[in-house]
Tab-separated table of C-alpha atoms in Angstrom:
chain	number	residue	atom	x	y	z
R	491	MET	CA	73.925	73.967	65.642
R	492	ARG	CA	71.052	75.921	64.584
R	493	ARG	CA	70.862	74.493	61.306
R	494	SER	CA	70.567	71.179	63.056
R	495	LEU	CA	68.133	72.595	65.638
R	496	TRP	CA	65.814	73.689	62.637
R	497	ILE	CA	66.088	70.506	60.830
R	498	VAL	CA	64.834	68.628	63.859
R	499	LEU	CA	61.603	71.021	64.321
R	500	LEU	CA	60.718	70.601	60.699
R	501	LEU	CA	60.966	66.607	61.272
R	502	LEU	CA	58.682	66.809	64.305
R	503	ALA	CA	56.136	69.000	62.868
R	504	TRP	CA	55.850	66.500	59.520
R	505	VAL	CA	55.280	63.657	61.818
R	506	ALA	CA	52.548	65.349	63.364
R	507	VAL	CA	50.718	66.350	60.547
R	508	ALA	CA	50.870	62.857	59.390
R	509	CYS	CA	49.525	61.517	62.410
R	510	GLN	CA	46.443	63.490	62.198
R	511	LYS	CA	45.807	62.584	58.947
R	512	GLN	CA	45.803	58.799	59.991
R	513	THR	CA	43.561	59.418	63.282
R	514	ALA	CA	40.972	61.725	61.788
R	515	PRO	CA	37.425	60.016	61.437
R	516	THR	CA	36.128	59.590	57.744
R	517	GLN	CA	32.320	60.987	57.380
R	518	GLU	CA	31.922	58.469	54.524
R	519	VAL	CA	31.961	55.430	56.783
R	520	THR	CA	29.918	56.939	59.830
R	521	GLU	CA	26.979	58.684	58.101
R	522	ALA	CA	23.891	56.520	57.403
R	523	PRO	CA	22.804	56.137	53.678
R	524	ALA	CA	20.612	58.408	52.186
R	525	ALA	CA	16.833	57.919	52.998
R	526	THR	CA	14.512	56.058	50.363
R	527	GLU	CA	10.868	55.176	50.614
R	528	GLU	CA	11.761	52.169	52.232
R	529	PRO	CA	14.713	50.726	53.775
R	530	ALA	CA	16.611	48.519	51.361
R	531	VAL	CA	16.452	44.714	52.500
R	532	ALA	CA	20.063	42.855	52.880
R	533	THR	CA	20.275	40.150	50.833
R	534	GLU	CA	22.663	37.760	48.578
R	535	GLU	CA	23.199	39.870	45.416
R	536	PRO	CA	24.570	43.578	44.900
R	537	ALA	CA	21.680	45.910	44.203
R	538	ALA	CA	21.792	47.373	40.403
R	539	ALA	CA	23.806	50.863	40.601
R	540	THR	CA	21.711	53.941	41.120
R	541	GLU	CA	22.495	57.552	40.333
R	542	GLU	CA	22.909	58.260	43.825
R	543	PRO	CA	26.576	56.535	45.016
R	544	THR	CA	25.830	54.400	48.219
R	545	THR	CA	27.918	55.655	51.096
R	546	ALA	CA	27.515	52.229	53.174
R	547	GLU	CA	30.616	49.872	53.738
R	548	GLU	CA	28.784	47.498	51.516
R	549	PRO	CA	26.676	47.643	48.639
R	550	ALA	CA	23.171	47.141	48.587
R	551	GLU	CA	22.044	43.482	47.634
R	552	THR	CA	18.932	42.138	46.204
R	553	ILE	CA	16.144	39.480	47.222
R	554	THR	CA	14.520	36.958	45.220
R	555	ILE	CA	11.182	35.677	46.053
R	556	GLU	CA	9.195	33.139	44.449
R	557	VAL	CA	5.669	33.741	43.232
R	558	TYR	CA	3.457	30.796	42.541
R	559	TYR	CA	0.454	31.416	40.279
R	560	PRO	CA	-2.367	29.507	38.847
R	561	VAL	CA	-3.242	29.879	34.804
R	562	ALA	CA	-6.805	28.867	35.054
R	563	VAL	CA	-8.958	30.981	32.595
R	564	ASP	CA	-8.764	31.617	28.625
R	565	ALA	CA	-6.264	34.788	28.837
R	566	PRO	CA	-2.634	34.946	28.325
R	567	ILE	CA	-2.249	35.374	32.105
R	568	SER	CA	1.621	34.394	32.425
R	569	ASP	CA	2.541	36.975	29.880
R	570	ILE	CA	0.475	39.769	31.594
R	571	LEU	CA	1.798	38.743	34.986
R	572	LYS	CA	5.723	38.795	33.349
R	573	GLY	CA	5.293	42.334	32.115
R	574	TYR	CA	4.160	43.610	35.679
R	575	ILE	CA	7.233	41.737	37.217
R	576	ALA	CA	9.573	43.481	34.585
R	577	GLU	CA	8.035	47.126	35.866
R	578	PHE	CA	8.193	46.159	39.395
R	579	GLU	CA	11.872	45.224	39.267
R	580	LYS	CA	12.553	48.478	37.522
R	581	ALA	CA	10.980	50.406	40.228
R	582	ASN	CA	12.589	47.906	42.778
R	583	PRO	CA	15.980	46.924	41.869
R	584	ASN	CA	16.859	45.253	45.000
R	585	ILE	CA	13.918	42.733	44.784
R	586	LYS	CA	13.590	40.242	42.022
R	587	VAL	CA	10.453	38.216	41.655
R	588	LYS	CA	10.916	34.736	40.074
R	589	PRO	CA	7.104	33.411	38.919
R	590	VAL	CA	6.203	29.938	39.019
R	591	PHE	CA	2.923	29.064	36.879
R	592	ALA	CA	1.539	25.848	38.269
R	593	GLY	CA	-1.502	25.406	36.245
R	594	GLY	CA	-4.795	25.476	38.167
R	595	TYR	CA	-5.533	26.751	41.685
R	596	GLY	CA	-5.397	23.117	42.982
R	597	ASP	CA	-2.175	22.477	41.438
R	598	VAL	CA	-0.553	25.529	43.230
R	599	LYS	CA	-2.105	24.484	46.500
R	600	THR	CA	-1.008	20.901	46.235
R	601	THR	CA	2.606	22.087	45.255
R	602	ILE	CA	2.963	24.162	48.239
R	603	GLN	CA	1.469	21.411	50.525
R	604	THR	CA	3.829	18.886	49.064
R	605	THR	CA	6.680	21.200	49.541
R	606	ILE	CA	6.185	22.240	53.091
R	607	GLU	CA	5.052	18.651	54.179
R	608	GLY	CA	8.346	17.643	52.589
R	609	GLY	CA	10.518	19.995	54.814
R	610	GLY	CA	11.031	22.186	51.745
R	611	LYS	CA	11.006	25.846	51.533
R	612	PRO	CA	7.539	27.595	50.300
R	613	PRO	CA	7.443	30.544	47.893
R	614	ALA	CA	7.242	33.844	49.487
R	615	LEU	CA	4.178	34.671	47.851
R	616	ALA	CA	1.226	32.606	46.093
R	617	VAL	CA	-2.346	33.074	44.309
R	618	MET	CA	-4.648	30.675	45.931
R	619	LEU	CA	-8.409	30.408	46.049
R	620	ALA	CA	-9.986	32.801	48.158
R	621	VAL	CA	-12.116	30.106	49.732
R	622	ASP	CA	-8.963	28.121	50.968
R	623	LEU	CA	-8.333	30.485	53.597
R	624	PHE	CA	-9.668	28.251	56.447
R	625	ASP	CA	-7.518	25.280	55.177
R	626	LEU	CA	-4.355	27.412	54.813
R	627	ILE	CA	-5.068	28.735	58.241
R	628	ASN	CA	-5.675	25.498	60.096
R	629	ALA	CA	-2.533	24.051	58.297
R	630	ASP	CA	-0.292	27.137	59.419
R	631	TYR	CA	0.830	27.902	56.043
R	632	ILE	CA	0.226	31.628	56.010
R	633	ILE	CA	0.601	34.617	57.995
R	634	PRO	CA	-2.175	37.788	58.507
R	635	LEU	CA	-1.166	40.829	57.094
R	636	ASP	CA	-2.107	43.384	59.625
R	637	GLN	CA	1.074	44.344	60.613
R	638	PHE	CA	2.138	45.254	56.920
R	639	ILE	CA	-1.303	47.134	56.541
R	640	GLN	CA	-0.805	48.934	59.869
R	641	ALA	CA	2.734	49.688	58.923
R	642	SER	CA	1.804	51.257	55.680
R	643	PRO	CA	0.981	55.337	55.983
R	644	ASP	CA	-2.290	54.566	53.813
R	645	GLY	CA	-3.134	51.049	54.786
R	646	GLN	CA	-6.453	51.352	55.739
R	647	ALA	CA	-7.586	53.648	53.041
R	648	TYR	CA	-5.730	51.033	50.750
R	649	LEU	CA	-7.878	48.292	52.394
R	650	ASP	CA	-11.311	50.316	52.189
R	651	ASP	CA	-10.604	50.479	48.355
R	652	PHE	CA	-11.185	46.701	47.717
R	653	PHE	CA	-15.026	45.907	46.832
R	654	PRO	CA	-16.431	44.583	49.878
R	655	ALA	CA	-17.896	41.307	48.135
R	656	PHE	CA	-14.070	40.381	47.598
R	657	LEU	CA	-12.512	41.382	50.847
R	658	ALA	CA	-15.043	39.441	52.547
R	659	ASN	CA	-13.247	36.373	51.754
R	660	SER	CA	-10.184	37.728	53.398
R	661	ARG	CA	-11.263	38.123	56.973
R	662	TYR	CA	-11.247	35.750	59.735
R	663	ASP	CA	-10.824	35.920	63.538
R	664	GLY	CA	-10.517	39.751	63.220
R	665	LYS	CA	-7.677	39.751	61.025
R	666	ILE	CA	-6.728	40.164	57.202
R	667	TRP	CA	-5.049	37.083	55.588
R	668	SER	CA	-5.247	37.656	51.963
R	669	ILE	CA	-5.581	40.496	49.456
R	670	PRO	CA	-7.781	40.091	46.437
R	671	PHE	CA	-6.351	40.135	42.994
R	672	GLN	CA	-7.670	37.634	40.451
R	673	ARG	CA	-11.375	37.934	41.107
R	674	SER	CA	-14.412	36.691	39.070
R	675	VAL	CA	-17.972	36.279	39.300
R	676	VAL	CA	-20.478	33.400	37.757
R	677	THR	CA	-21.541	35.013	34.618
R	678	LEU	CA	-24.335	34.156	32.089
R	679	TYR	CA	-23.050	34.688	28.426
R	680	TYR	CA	-25.474	35.051	25.918
R	681	ASN	CA	-25.824	35.446	22.036
R	682	ALA	CA	-27.020	38.844	22.141
R	683	ASP	CA	-27.691	38.785	18.217
R	684	LEU	CA	-29.491	35.479	18.442
R	685	PHE	CA	-31.685	36.712	21.063
R	686	GLU	CA	-32.685	39.821	18.713
R	687	GLN	CA	-33.155	37.543	15.748
R	688	GLU	CA	-35.649	35.307	17.839
R	689	GLY	CA	-37.351	38.493	19.515
R	690	LEU	CA	-36.050	37.173	23.001
R	691	GLU	CA	-35.463	39.596	25.829
R	692	PRO	CA	-32.534	38.888	28.340
R	693	PRO	CA	-33.896	36.233	30.688
R	694	ASP	CA	-34.956	37.699	33.870
R	695	SER	CA	-36.277	34.326	35.705
R	696	TRP	CA	-35.805	30.800	35.862
R	697	GLN	CA	-38.800	29.837	33.674
R	698	ALA	CA	-37.719	32.804	30.990
R	699	LEU	CA	-34.221	31.249	31.030
R	700	ALA	CA	-35.637	27.907	30.511
R	701	GLU	CA	-37.873	28.899	27.657
R	702	ALA	CA	-35.281	30.912	26.027
R	703	ALA	CA	-32.826	27.963	25.926
R	704	GLN	CA	-35.262	25.698	24.460
R	705	LYS	CA	-36.486	27.763	21.568
R	706	LEU	CA	-32.530	28.555	20.595
R	707	THR	CA	-31.749	24.655	20.722
R	708	ILE	CA	-31.207	23.297	17.281
R	709	PRO	CA	-30.709	19.394	17.615
R	710	ASP	CA	-27.159	18.348	16.451
R	711	GLU	CA	-26.219	21.758	15.701
R	712	ARG	CA	-26.804	24.189	18.841
R	713	TRP	CA	-27.368	23.568	22.348
R	714	GLY	CA	-29.716	26.582	24.060
R	715	ILE	CA	-27.271	26.779	27.007
R	716	LEU	CA	-23.995	24.929	28.344
R	717	TRP	CA	-23.792	24.792	32.286
R	718	PRO	CA	-20.575	22.970	33.249
R	719	SER	CA	-20.757	20.814	36.269
R	720	GLY	CA	-17.384	18.732	36.601
R	721	TRP	CA	-16.455	20.948	39.187
R	722	PRO	CA	-20.120	21.781	39.968
R	723	TYR	CA	-20.615	23.767	43.241
R	724	TRP	CA	-19.544	27.103	42.165
R	725	LEU	CA	-21.700	27.300	39.023
R	726	PHE	CA	-24.326	25.938	41.071
R	727	GLN	CA	-24.544	28.390	43.699
R	728	PRO	CA	-26.476	31.043	41.662
R	729	LEU	CA	-29.095	28.893	41.328
R	730	ALA	CA	-29.514	28.394	45.309
R	731	ILE	CA	-28.825	31.856	45.720
R	732	GLY	CA	-31.461	32.798	43.148
R	733	ASN	CA	-33.785	30.704	45.185
R	734	GLY	CA	-33.278	32.405	48.285
R	735	GLN	CA	-30.996	29.937	50.113
R	736	ASN	CA	-27.147	30.121	49.633
R	737	ILE	CA	-25.596	26.349	50.291
R	738	VAL	CA	-23.435	28.088	53.135
R	739	LYS	CA	-24.163	29.769	56.342
R	740	SER	CA	-20.605	29.962	58.185
R	741	PRO	CA	-17.188	28.612	58.317
R	742	THR	CA	-18.883	25.413	60.119
R	743	GLU	CA	-22.337	25.476	58.682
R	744	VAL	CA	-23.643	24.489	55.334
R	745	VAL	CA	-27.553	24.283	54.028
R	746	PHE	CA	-27.370	21.570	51.407
R	747	ASP	CA	-30.831	20.103	52.291
R	748	ASP	CA	-32.884	23.054	52.496
R	749	PRO	CA	-36.048	22.652	50.325
R	750	ARG	CA	-34.779	25.865	48.246
R	751	VAL	CA	-31.578	23.972	47.426
R	752	ILE	CA	-33.252	21.296	46.540
R	753	GLU	CA	-35.512	22.830	44.155
R	754	ALA	CA	-32.518	24.674	42.363
R	755	VAL	CA	-30.994	21.044	41.669
R	756	GLN	CA	-34.215	20.327	40.301
R	757	PHE	CA	-34.129	23.103	37.763
R	758	TYR	CA	-30.790	22.516	36.554
R	759	ILE	CA	-31.716	18.645	35.939
R	760	ASP	CA	-35.100	20.232	34.356
R	761	LEU	CA	-33.055	22.264	31.736
R	762	SER	CA	-32.107	19.030	30.202
R	763	ALA	CA	-34.864	16.459	30.931
R	764	LYS	CA	-37.787	18.582	30.564
R	765	TYR	CA	-36.668	21.434	28.105
R	766	GLY	CA	-33.960	19.461	26.177
R	767	ALA	CA	-31.927	22.488	26.244
R	768	MET	CA	-28.598	21.324	27.486
R	769	PRO	CA	-26.731	18.124	27.252
R	770	PRO	CA	-28.014	15.462	29.886
R	771	GLY	CA	-25.832	14.446	33.332
R	772	VAL	CA	-22.607	15.964	34.260
R	773	GLN	CA	-21.121	18.238	31.786
R	774	LYS	CA	-17.446	18.252	31.967
R	775	ASN	CA	-16.902	20.793	29.442
R	776	TRP	CA	-15.231	23.919	31.683
R	777	GLY	CA	-12.387	24.108	29.208
R	778	THR	CA	-14.387	24.149	25.842
R	779	ALA	CA	-17.506	25.529	26.804
R	780	PRO	CA	-16.267	29.172	26.317
R	781	ALA	CA	-15.101	28.096	22.741
R	782	ASP	CA	-18.296	26.240	21.836
R	783	PHE	CA	-20.248	29.520	22.853
R	784	ALA	CA	-17.717	31.617	20.465
R	785	LYS	CA	-18.203	29.219	17.493
R	786	GLY	CA	-22.119	29.019	17.944
R	787	ALA	CA	-22.480	25.701	19.313
R	788	ALA	CA	-24.255	27.197	22.148
R	789	ALA	CA	-26.750	30.170	22.518
R	790	MET	CA	-25.615	30.719	26.420
R	791	ILE	CA	-23.001	29.874	28.789
R	792	VAL	CA	-22.870	29.902	32.311
R	793	HIS	CA	-18.878	30.319	33.048
R	794	SER	CA	-16.320	32.871	34.751
R	795	SER	CA	-16.183	36.651	34.314
R	796	GLY	CA	-12.596	35.525	33.752
R	797	SER	CA	-13.360	34.670	30.387
R	798	LEU	CA	-14.570	37.643	28.792
R	799	ARG	CA	-11.839	38.717	26.958
R	800	GLY	CA	-11.121	35.394	24.983
R	801	ILE	CA	-15.159	34.989	24.292
R	802	LEU	CA	-14.909	38.557	22.812
R	803	GLU	CA	-11.670	37.809	20.739
R	804	GLN	CA	-13.300	34.600	19.289
R	805	ALA	CA	-16.842	35.496	18.814
R	806	ASP	CA	-18.309	37.433	15.694
R	807	PHE	CA	-21.744	38.156	17.236
R	808	LYS	CA	-22.673	40.673	20.016
R	809	VAL	CA	-22.095	39.134	23.442
R	810	GLY	CA	-24.281	39.713	26.455
R	811	VAL	CA	-23.524	39.101	30.126
R	812	MET	CA	-25.448	39.061	32.908
R	813	ALA	CA	-25.925	37.693	36.536
R	814	VAL	CA	-28.015	34.382	36.487
R	815	PRO	CA	-31.630	34.983	36.792
R	816	GLY	CA	-33.248	33.860	40.027
R	817	LYS	CA	-36.448	32.054	40.026
R	818	GLU	CA	-38.820	34.976	40.621
R	819	PRO	CA	-38.951	37.430	37.767
R	820	GLY	CA	-36.489	40.354	38.293
R	821	THR	CA	-34.410	38.630	40.430
R	822	TYR	CA	-30.539	37.673	39.861
R	823	ALA	CA	-27.801	35.949	41.500
R	824	THR	CA	-24.006	35.394	41.334
R	825	VAL	CA	-21.217	34.263	43.720
R	826	THR	CA	-17.722	35.302	43.655
R	827	GLY	CA	-14.755	33.395	42.462
R	828	GLY	CA	-11.213	33.399	42.018
R	829	GLY	CA	-7.959	33.774	43.808
R	830	ASN	CA	-6.181	35.792	46.435
R	831	PHE	CA	-2.636	36.874	47.511
R	832	TYR	CA	-1.265	34.755	50.256
R	833	ILE	CA	2.081	35.450	52.188
R	834	LEU	CA	3.439	32.101	53.437
R	835	LYS	CA	5.367	31.181	56.448
R	836	GLY	CA	8.640	29.473	56.263
R	837	VAL	CA	10.459	32.285	54.576
R	838	SER	CA	12.326	35.086	55.577
R	839	PRO	CA	11.172	38.511	57.457
R	840	GLU	CA	13.066	40.140	54.270
R	841	GLU	CA	11.074	37.698	51.816
R	842	GLN	CA	7.663	38.581	53.259
R	843	GLU	CA	8.370	42.260	53.381
R	844	ALA	CA	9.364	42.097	49.643
R	845	ALA	CA	6.475	39.842	48.913
R	846	TRP	CA	3.974	42.689	50.746
R	847	LYS	CA	5.770	45.358	48.431
R	848	PHE	CA	4.907	43.190	45.446
R	849	ILE	CA	1.382	43.037	46.152
R	850	GLN	CA	1.144	46.721	46.912
R	851	PHE	CA	2.609	47.484	43.763
R	852	ILE	CA	0.572	44.886	41.516
R	853	THR	CA	-2.878	46.001	43.210
R	854	GLN	CA	-2.272	49.790	42.284
R	855	PRO	CA	-5.071	51.113	40.506
R	856	GLU	CA	-3.515	51.288	37.320
R	857	TYR	CA	-2.567	47.648	37.140
R	858	ALA	CA	-6.097	46.540	38.850
R	859	ALA	CA	-7.590	48.113	35.752
R	860	ASP	CA	-5.186	47.036	33.181
R	861	PHE	CA	-5.260	43.641	34.404
R	862	SER	CA	-9.310	43.466	34.293
R	863	ILE	CA	-8.898	44.934	30.832
R	864	GLN	CA	-6.430	42.241	29.567
R	865	THR	CA	-8.211	39.377	30.984
R	866	GLY	CA	-11.965	39.903	32.138
R	867	TYR	CA	-11.386	39.514	35.469
R	868	ILE	CA	-13.366	42.320	37.704
R	869	ALA	CA	-10.832	45.158	38.976
R	870	VAL	CA	-10.725	44.405	42.588
R	871	ARG	CA	-10.120	47.956	43.491
R	872	GLN	CA	-13.095	50.538	43.272
R	873	SER	CA	-10.556	53.098	42.273
R	874	ALA	CA	-9.410	51.457	39.209
R	875	TYR	CA	-12.752	52.097	37.918
R	876	GLU	CA	-11.713	56.074	37.810
R	877	THR	CA	-8.678	55.366	35.936
R	878	GLU	CA	-8.800	56.826	32.332
R	879	ALA	CA	-7.739	53.369	30.692
R	880	MET	CA	-10.834	52.054	32.582
R	881	LYS	CA	-13.215	54.541	31.655
R	882	ALA	CA	-12.173	54.289	28.125
R	883	TYR	CA	-12.540	50.519	28.162
R	884	ILE	CA	-15.930	50.277	29.365
R	885	GLN	CA	-17.046	52.638	26.850
R	886	GLU	CA	-15.814	50.391	23.917
R	887	VAL	CA	-16.437	47.149	26.002
R	888	PRO	CA	-19.595	47.779	28.294
R	889	GLN	CA	-19.633	44.298	29.385
R	890	ALA	CA	-16.717	44.952	31.697
R	891	GLY	CA	-19.074	47.585	33.455
R	892	ALA	CA	-21.799	45.227	33.553
R	893	LEU	CA	-19.439	42.435	35.490
R	894	ARG	CA	-18.497	45.290	38.090
R	895	ASP	CA	-22.326	46.005	38.543
R	896	MET	CA	-23.148	42.162	38.988
R	897	LEU	CA	-21.454	42.216	42.537
R	898	GLN	CA	-24.571	43.908	43.863
R	899	TYR	CA	-26.157	40.455	43.315
R	900	ALA	CA	-23.371	37.983	44.453
R	901	GLY	CA	-23.533	35.725	47.508
R	902	ALA	CA	-20.632	34.271	49.457
R	903	GLU	CA	-18.843	31.388	47.976
R	904	LEU	CA	-18.747	27.893	49.558
R	905	SER	CA	-15.869	28.101	51.979
R	906	THR	CA	-15.680	26.051	55.230
R	907	MET	CA	-13.378	24.417	57.527
R	908	ASN	CA	-12.386	21.018	56.034
R	909	LEU	CA	-13.181	22.613	52.575
R	910	GLY	CA	-11.769	19.957	50.544
R	911	GLN	CA	-13.868	17.093	52.214
R	912	VAL	CA	-17.083	19.213	52.576
R	913	ARG	CA	-17.253	20.438	48.811
R	914	ASN	CA	-16.219	16.865	47.551
R	915	ILE	CA	-18.995	15.577	49.437
R	916	PHE	CA	-21.465	18.044	48.037
R	917	HIS	CA	-19.861	17.497	44.478
R	918	ASN	CA	-20.393	14.042	44.813
R	919	TYR	CA	-24.153	13.894	45.714
R	920	LEU	CA	-25.073	16.856	43.240
R	921	GLN	CA	-23.226	14.878	40.374
R	922	ALA	CA	-25.313	11.834	41.649
R	923	ALA	CA	-28.548	13.682	41.262
R	924	TYR	CA	-27.395	15.440	37.832
R	925	ASN	CA	-26.826	11.825	36.442
R	926	GLY	CA	-30.280	10.496	37.653
R	927	GLU	CA	-28.537	8.005	40.444
R	928	MET	CA	-30.410	9.911	43.194
R	929	THR	CA	-33.205	12.090	43.452
R	930	PRO	CA	-32.286	15.789	44.415
R	931	GLU	CA	-33.919	15.174	47.909
R	932	GLU	CA	-32.003	12.238	48.581
R	933	ALA	CA	-28.853	13.462	47.355
R	934	MET	CA	-28.913	16.523	49.004
R	935	LYS	CA	-30.208	14.992	52.423
R	936	GLN	CA	-26.955	12.469	52.278
R	937	ALA	CA	-24.689	15.406	51.490
R	938	GLN	CA	-26.098	17.387	54.301
R	939	LYS	CA	-25.444	14.463	56.750
R	940	GLU	CA	-21.993	13.839	55.864
R	941	ALA	CA	-21.182	17.431	55.540
R	942	ASP	CA	-22.288	17.668	59.142
R	943	GLU	CA	-20.007	14.952	60.251
R	944	ALA	CA	-16.967	16.356	58.684
R	945	LEU	CA	-17.438	19.588	60.492
R	946	ALA	CA	-18.717	18.337	63.729
R	947	ILE	CA	-15.052	18.747	65.050
R	948	PHE	CA	-14.946	22.509	64.254
R	949	ARG	CA	-18.404	22.871	66.012
R	950	ASN	CA	-17.271	21.336	69.238
R	951	PRO	CA	-13.556	21.614	69.430
C-alpha cells in the first residue's frame, strides 16, 4: 500500500512540473527589439541578416523606393548615383533604392505628371528643377518637409548649413518643400591661354566682354563666344541682373519690359550683329557648346557650372571660370540653377520616411563634396568645403572654389506660378528678338502683356 502511494505522489509531482513549464511566459516573445538609430520600417521583403539576432516574432522587412533622376550635363551622373545608392543600402539594409534615370529635368516632371494623372503610383523621391516648386505645389504632387526636419535632432542645423542662395528656392508659404542637391550657376568659361597670348584680362564689363570676343574670333575657325539660347531664359538672366534688373520679382510678378531688360536683350544681339563675335540668331547648341569650347572652336562659352568636369577633362588649355560681367566695369552677375529633392504624395508614409533618410544620407558633407568633385556642380552645403577631400580638390582645381565664390553674385532664377506658360511666353518673344523678327522693345512689351495675363488669376484668386 505504501509503495502504491509513493508512486502516485511521484506522478502528481511530475504533472505539476510539466504544467509549470507549459505556462511560463517566454521573454524572447514579449521584449521589444534592441533599439537602433531609427525604427525599422515594416515592408515586403525580409531584411538582411545582422550580427544581433532579432527578438521579434517576425524578421524585419525591407522597403523599396523609386528615385527619378535627370541626367542633363556632361558628367557620369548615373554611375555616381549608383555608387552612393550602394553605400546607402549597406548602411540601411532595410531600404532598397531603385533609380530611374529619365533624361532631362523636363522628362522627369512629365513622367511623374503622366503617372499621377493616369492613376499610377509616383516615385517616392525625385530630383526636379528648383523652380518647379510652385507648379508642383499647385498640382498637389509634393509634400512639405518640415515634419522630417523637426523630427531630426539636428534638423535646424542641417538646414542652416545649405547655402542661402540655393535654399531660397525651397521655401514657400512658411514651409520647406525641397532640399538642394544638384545645383549650379551660370558660368562664363574662357580659354585663359588665349587671353594671355592676346594680352587680354578676363572681362569685367559688357564692353570688355564684347571687345575680347571680337578680338578672339577667327572667321570659319573660332567664335569669340558661344551663348546657347535654345532654352534661353536661364542663360539670359545674368545679363538682366548685370544691368540692375532681374526678370522676376515674385511668384506672381515678372519684369520683362523694363528698359534695362530690353537693353540686355540688345547687348546679346549686338555680340553677333555689331561685333561679329558669335553666331547670329538663336543658338541651339547647349549640348555641343562645351565640346566646341574644349576643342578650341570657341574662346568663351556661357554654360552651366555642372559642365566643369567634362570641360576640364577634354580641354588641353587652362580653363578660366567666372560670373558673367555686368554692364558697368567691376560688376558681375549669375543665377542659380539645377535641381532639388522632392518627396512625392501618393506613396506610403513608410516610403516617405525612407526617402527622407536617403536625402539626409546623400547630402552629408562628404557626399556633397564628392558629388561636386565628380561633376562640377557646386556643393550645396557649406560644411562640404571643410572636408579634406574638397580642400585638396580646390588646391588642385581652383576653378571649383571660384564657382562657389560666384554665389555672391547670384540672383533668383525665374520661378513663378504657372511657370510653364510664363516661361514659354518669355522664350518665344526673346527668341523672336534674337532672330530679328521683332525689336527687343516690341518683344519684351508683348511678353510682359501676355505674362501678366497668365499670372492674373494668381494675383486675384
